[in-house]
């Protein structure tokens, strides 16, 4: 399975500012996924990031608020822009290494705990 | 939107007891996965059961799947304090989409 290095692990940010979260994977992957986990809640998919194309966003999430970069097959960033306290959440990246034949699970980064004050 | 619900939302047991968590989902699936999350950190994959399987074991974990009822259960036997975590079921979004959708989760507390 893959190993993902996600950073920062946590941050406290002022409202109106932006934070960029990075995920580095130790092997090449086609798709990377970004999730948000609001306090006490489950995970919600923000977008799917493919290398060389624009990310695909889920309903309720827009590129202006959550721009994503995917410059190569091992790296992606998620930016949370113009933050408000409602953006306080854990943000996680994930990859699927199963090659379309899942016998194993997905791998997740360790998460970024964001607090907006 | 979430694929489904899990129950109970929270479960507190003593060490050595068994813990059972249930998951319901809404659409047809290829497989169903269970994940564990410690203290709001990253998720760890526990076990995957395919849609044509009814039961699967891995160590102290036992997973069942009932596709007619669109439900699954996770049983942890002989629980330990280290099993304290949140547990989530997850399925793929379907339609060839590889991203996962998660259940609402069960918070398990194992008292030493």
Tab-separated table of C-alpha atoms in Angstrom:
chain	number	residue	atom	x	y	z
A	1	UNK	CA	0.000	0.000	0.000
A	2	UNK	CA	1.012	3.630	-0.420
A	3	UNK	CA	2.354	5.954	2.230
A	4	UNK	CA	1.066	9.524	2.251
A	5	UNK	CA	2.784	12.439	3.935
A	6	UNK	CA	0.266	15.182	4.664
A	7	UNK	CA	1.123	18.560	6.078
A	8	UNK	CA	0.564	20.631	8.038
A	9	UNK	CA	-0.914	18.347	10.670
A	10	UNK	CA	-2.751	21.253	12.233
A	11	UNK	CA	-3.037	24.996	11.964
A	12	UNK	CA	-4.910	27.884	13.491
A	13	UNK	CA	-5.704	30.560	10.943
A	14	UNK	CA	-7.306	33.971	10.891
A	15	UNK	CA	-10.551	34.377	9.021
A	16	UNK	CA	-10.121	35.760	5.532
A	17	UNK	CA	-6.779	34.077	4.998
A	18	UNK	CA	-5.939	30.942	2.996
A	19	UNK	CA	-4.193	27.702	3.894
A	20	UNK	CA	-2.603	25.245	1.514
A	21	UNK	CA	-2.473	21.593	2.499
A	22	UNK	CA	0.010	19.279	0.833
A	23	UNK	CA	-0.051	15.536	0.246
A	24	UNK	CA	2.961	13.624	-1.003
A	25	UNK	CA	2.562	9.977	-1.989
A	26	UNK	CA	5.486	7.575	-2.100
A	27	UNK	CA	4.343	6.078	-5.409
A	28	UNK	CA	2.601	7.232	-8.543
A	29	UNK	CA	-1.186	7.290	-8.402
A	30	UNK	CA	-3.732	8.297	-10.983
A	31	UNK	CA	-6.381	9.703	-8.698
A	32	UNK	CA	-6.184	11.518	-5.397
A	33	UNK	CA	-9.194	12.391	-3.312
A	34	UNK	CA	-9.734	15.229	-0.876
A	35	UNK	CA	-12.204	14.937	1.995
A	36	UNK	CA	-13.512	17.232	4.699
A	37	UNK	CA	-14.538	16.015	8.128
A	38	UNK	CA	-16.434	18.578	10.137
A	39	UNK	CA	-16.326	18.281	13.937
A	40	UNK	CA	-18.010	15.110	15.108
A	41	UNK	CA	-19.091	14.209	11.586
A	42	UNK	CA	-18.198	11.706	8.920
A	43	UNK	CA	-16.084	12.340	5.848
A	44	UNK	CA	-17.435	14.245	2.863
A	45	UNK	CA	-15.747	14.143	-0.525
A	46	UNK	CA	-14.603	17.558	-1.719
A	47	UNK	CA	-13.059	16.657	-5.066
A	48	UNK	CA	-11.173	14.124	-7.131
A	49	UNK	CA	-7.822	15.255	-8.499
A	50	UNK	CA	-6.331	13.697	-11.632
A	51	UNK	CA	-2.907	14.629	-12.898
A	52	UNK	CA	-3.042	16.818	-15.956
A	53	UNK	CA	-6.676	17.804	-15.710
A	54	UNK	CA	-8.922	19.976	-13.622
A	55	UNK	CA	-10.207	18.515	-10.411
A	56	UNK	CA	-13.784	17.283	-10.285
A	57	UNK	CA	-15.718	18.894	-7.460
A	58	UNK	CA	-18.682	17.499	-5.579
A	59	UNK	CA	-21.901	19.352	-5.075
A	60	UNK	CA	-21.443	22.133	-2.557
A	61	UNK	CA	-17.743	22.599	-3.226
A	62	UNK	CA	-16.329	25.058	-5.766
A	63	UNK	CA	-12.927	25.645	-7.233
A	64	UNK	CA	-12.729	29.265	-6.088
A	65	UNK	CA	-13.077	28.175	-2.477
A	66	UNK	CA	-11.055	24.946	-2.662
A	67	UNK	CA	-8.526	25.207	-5.495
A	68	UNK	CA	-6.602	21.996	-6.062
A	69	UNK	CA	-3.318	21.432	-7.813
A	70	UNK	CA	-2.038	18.115	-9.138
A	71	UNK	CA	1.300	18.860	-10.799
A	72	UNK	CA	2.460	15.241	-10.976
A	73	UNK	CA	1.463	11.700	-10.088
A	74	UNK	CA	2.797	11.843	-6.521
A	75	UNK	CA	1.719	15.232	-5.224
A	76	UNK	CA	-1.377	17.344	-4.697
A	77	UNK	CA	-2.389	20.430	-2.782
A	78	UNK	CA	-5.724	21.672	-1.512
A	79	UNK	CA	-6.136	25.332	-0.639
A	80	UNK	CA	-8.888	26.528	1.653
A	81	UNK	CA	-9.458	30.124	0.565
A	82	UNK	CA	-10.921	33.127	2.314
A	83	UNK	CA	-11.494	31.067	5.418
A	84	UNK	CA	-14.322	31.478	7.889
A	85	UNK	CA	-14.934	29.647	11.179
A	86	UNK	CA	-17.267	27.284	9.285
A	87	UNK	CA	-14.204	25.926	7.491
A	88	UNK	CA	-12.831	24.554	10.750
A	89	UNK	CA	-12.540	20.853	9.990
A	90	UNK	CA	-10.134	18.021	9.421
A	91	UNK	CA	-9.041	17.786	5.799
A	92	UNK	CA	-7.764	14.467	4.486
A	93	UNK	CA	-6.279	13.275	1.242
A	94	UNK	CA	-6.610	9.715	0.039
A	95	UNK	CA	-5.412	7.501	-2.769
A	96	UNK	CA	-6.618	4.307	-4.306
A	97	UNK	CA	-3.782	1.951	-5.142
A	98	UNK	CA	-5.989	-0.920	-6.145
A	99	UNK	CA	-5.682	-0.325	-9.886
A	100	UNK	CA	-9.375	-0.821	-10.433
A	101	UNK	CA	-9.366	-4.274	-8.866
A	102	UNK	CA	-9.938	-3.516	-5.206
A	103	UNK	CA	-8.790	-6.165	-2.829
A	104	UNK	CA	-7.317	-3.680	-0.464
A	105	UNK	CA	-8.467	-0.438	0.973
A	106	UNK	CA	-7.605	3.105	0.259
A	107	UNK	CA	-4.764	4.906	1.979
A	108	UNK	CA	-5.329	8.165	3.828
A	109	UNK	CA	-3.058	10.963	4.899
A	110	UNK	CA	-2.894	11.680	8.619
A	111	UNK	CA	-5.174	14.684	8.230
A	112	UNK	CA	-4.889	18.437	8.720
A	113	UNK	CA	-6.844	19.826	11.642
A	114	UNK	CA	-7.782	23.389	10.714
A	115	UNK	CA	-9.174	25.893	13.187
A	116	UNK	CA	-10.292	29.275	11.878
A	117	UNK	CA	-10.594	32.059	14.410
B	1	UNK	CA	-24.227	13.005	0.480
B	2	UNK	CA	-23.536	10.160	2.837
B	3	UNK	CA	-24.141	6.660	1.610
B	4	UNK	CA	-25.918	5.602	4.735
B	5	UNK	CA	-26.164	5.425	8.436
B	6	UNK	CA	-24.350	3.525	11.096
B	7	UNK	CA	-25.624	2.457	14.454
B	8	UNK	CA	-25.093	2.819	17.199
B	9	UNK	CA	-23.633	6.316	16.982
B	10	UNK	CA	-21.718	5.597	20.165
B	11	UNK	CA	-20.889	2.386	22.007
B	12	UNK	CA	-19.191	1.910	25.371
B	13	UNK	CA	-18.096	-1.547	26.484
B	14	UNK	CA	-15.669	-3.222	28.858
B	15	UNK	CA	-12.437	-4.812	27.748
B	16	UNK	CA	-12.984	-8.394	26.696
B	17	UNK	CA	-16.525	-7.814	25.491
B	18	UNK	CA	-17.568	-7.942	21.856
B	19	UNK	CA	-18.555	-4.828	19.919
B	20	UNK	CA	-21.000	-4.877	17.033
B	21	UNK	CA	-21.531	-1.973	14.668
B	22	UNK	CA	-24.048	-1.841	11.855
B	23	UNK	CA	-24.021	0.019	8.569
B	24	UNK	CA	-26.772	0.594	6.048
B	25	UNK	CA	-26.304	1.855	2.522
B	26	UNK	CA	-28.589	3.054	-0.211
B	27	UNK	CA	-27.319	2.019	-3.629
B	28	UNK	CA	-25.904	-1.093	-5.266
B	29	UNK	CA	-22.284	-1.672	-4.373
B	30	UNK	CA	-19.228	-3.497	-5.665
B	31	UNK	CA	-17.761	-3.838	-2.220
B	32	UNK	CA	-18.002	-2.399	1.257
B	33	UNK	CA	-15.064	-1.384	3.390
B	34	UNK	CA	-14.577	-0.665	7.082
B	35	UNK	CA	-12.137	1.929	8.403
B	36	UNK	CA	-10.939	2.991	11.825
B	37	UNK	CA	-10.053	6.529	12.861
B	38	UNK	CA	-8.192	7.333	16.052
B	39	UNK	CA	-8.745	10.748	17.600
B	40	UNK	CA	-9.604	12.586	14.384
B	41	UNK	CA	-6.521	11.427	12.549
B	42	UNK	CA	-6.181	9.577	9.262
B	43	UNK	CA	-8.273	6.533	8.502
B	44	UNK	CA	-6.877	3.025	8.584
B	45	UNK	CA	-8.356	0.347	6.359
B	46	UNK	CA	-9.601	-2.666	8.308
B	47	UNK	CA	-11.358	-4.997	5.930
B	48	UNK	CA	-13.096	-5.146	2.553
B	49	UNK	CA	-15.987	-7.415	1.675
B	50	UNK	CA	-17.121	-7.878	-1.919
B	51	UNK	CA	-20.748	-7.789	-2.942
B	52	UNK	CA	-20.740	-11.540	-3.653
B	53	UNK	CA	-19.396	-12.365	-0.207
B	54	UNK	CA	-21.539	-12.765	2.879
B	55	UNK	CA	-18.954	-12.983	5.625
B	56	UNK	CA	-15.275	-12.257	6.058
B	57	UNK	CA	-12.832	-12.583	8.932
B	58	UNK	CA	-9.581	-10.842	9.746
B	59	UNK	CA	-8.073	-11.531	13.148
B	60	UNK	CA	-10.597	-10.352	15.748
B	61	UNK	CA	-12.764	-8.731	13.084
B	62	UNK	CA	-15.791	-10.316	11.474
B	63	UNK	CA	-17.749	-8.543	8.783
B	64	UNK	CA	-21.062	-9.612	7.316
B	65	UNK	CA	-22.837	-8.255	4.277
B	66	UNK	CA	-26.510	-8.599	3.384
B	67	UNK	CA	-27.054	-7.074	-0.031
B	68	UNK	CA	-30.793	-7.785	0.069
B	69	UNK	CA	-31.080	-5.548	3.118
B	70	UNK	CA	-28.294	-3.216	2.020
B	71	UNK	CA	-26.591	-3.618	5.361
B	72	UNK	CA	-23.316	-4.724	6.879
B	73	UNK	CA	-22.049	-5.361	10.368
B	74	UNK	CA	-18.620	-5.237	11.938
B	75	UNK	CA	-17.953	-7.406	14.974
B	76	UNK	CA	-14.849	-6.880	17.078
B	77	UNK	CA	-14.321	-9.785	19.432
B	78	UNK	CA	-12.491	-9.699	22.753
B	79	UNK	CA	-12.152	-5.922	22.593
B	80	UNK	CA	-9.148	-4.083	23.983
B	81	UNK	CA	-8.707	-0.526	25.216
B	82	UNK	CA	-6.632	0.090	22.079
B	83	UNK	CA	-9.742	-0.561	19.972
B	84	UNK	CA	-11.163	2.748	21.194
B	85	UNK	CA	-11.750	4.728	17.999
B	86	UNK	CA	-14.388	5.756	15.481
B	87	UNK	CA	-15.370	3.157	12.911
B	88	UNK	CA	-16.746	3.977	9.468
B	89	UNK	CA	-18.163	1.896	6.675
B	90	UNK	CA	-17.543	3.080	3.131
B	91	UNK	CA	-18.545	2.178	-0.396
B	92	UNK	CA	-17.476	3.545	-3.743
B	93	UNK	CA	-19.689	6.144	-5.340
B	94	UNK	CA	-20.649	3.836	-8.168
B	95	UNK	CA	-20.879	4.613	-11.849
B	96	UNK	CA	-17.191	3.881	-12.213
B	97	UNK	CA	-16.257	6.593	-9.742
B	98	UNK	CA	-13.482	5.498	-7.455
B	99	UNK	CA	-13.986	7.888	-4.559
B	100	UNK	CA	-15.542	6.566	-1.359
B	101	UNK	CA	-18.674	7.642	0.426
B	102	UNK	CA	-18.790	7.069	4.156
B	103	UNK	CA	-21.364	6.121	6.725
B	104	UNK	CA	-22.016	8.324	9.714
B	105	UNK	CA	-19.650	6.350	11.954
B	106	UNK	CA	-19.719	4.655	15.352
B	107	UNK	CA	-17.623	5.953	18.242
B	108	UNK	CA	-16.410	2.989	20.263
B	109	UNK	CA	-15.082	3.385	23.787
B	110	UNK	CA	-13.518	0.327	25.382
B	111	UNK	CA	-13.111	0.700	29.126
B	112	UNK	CA	-10.052	-1.019	30.615
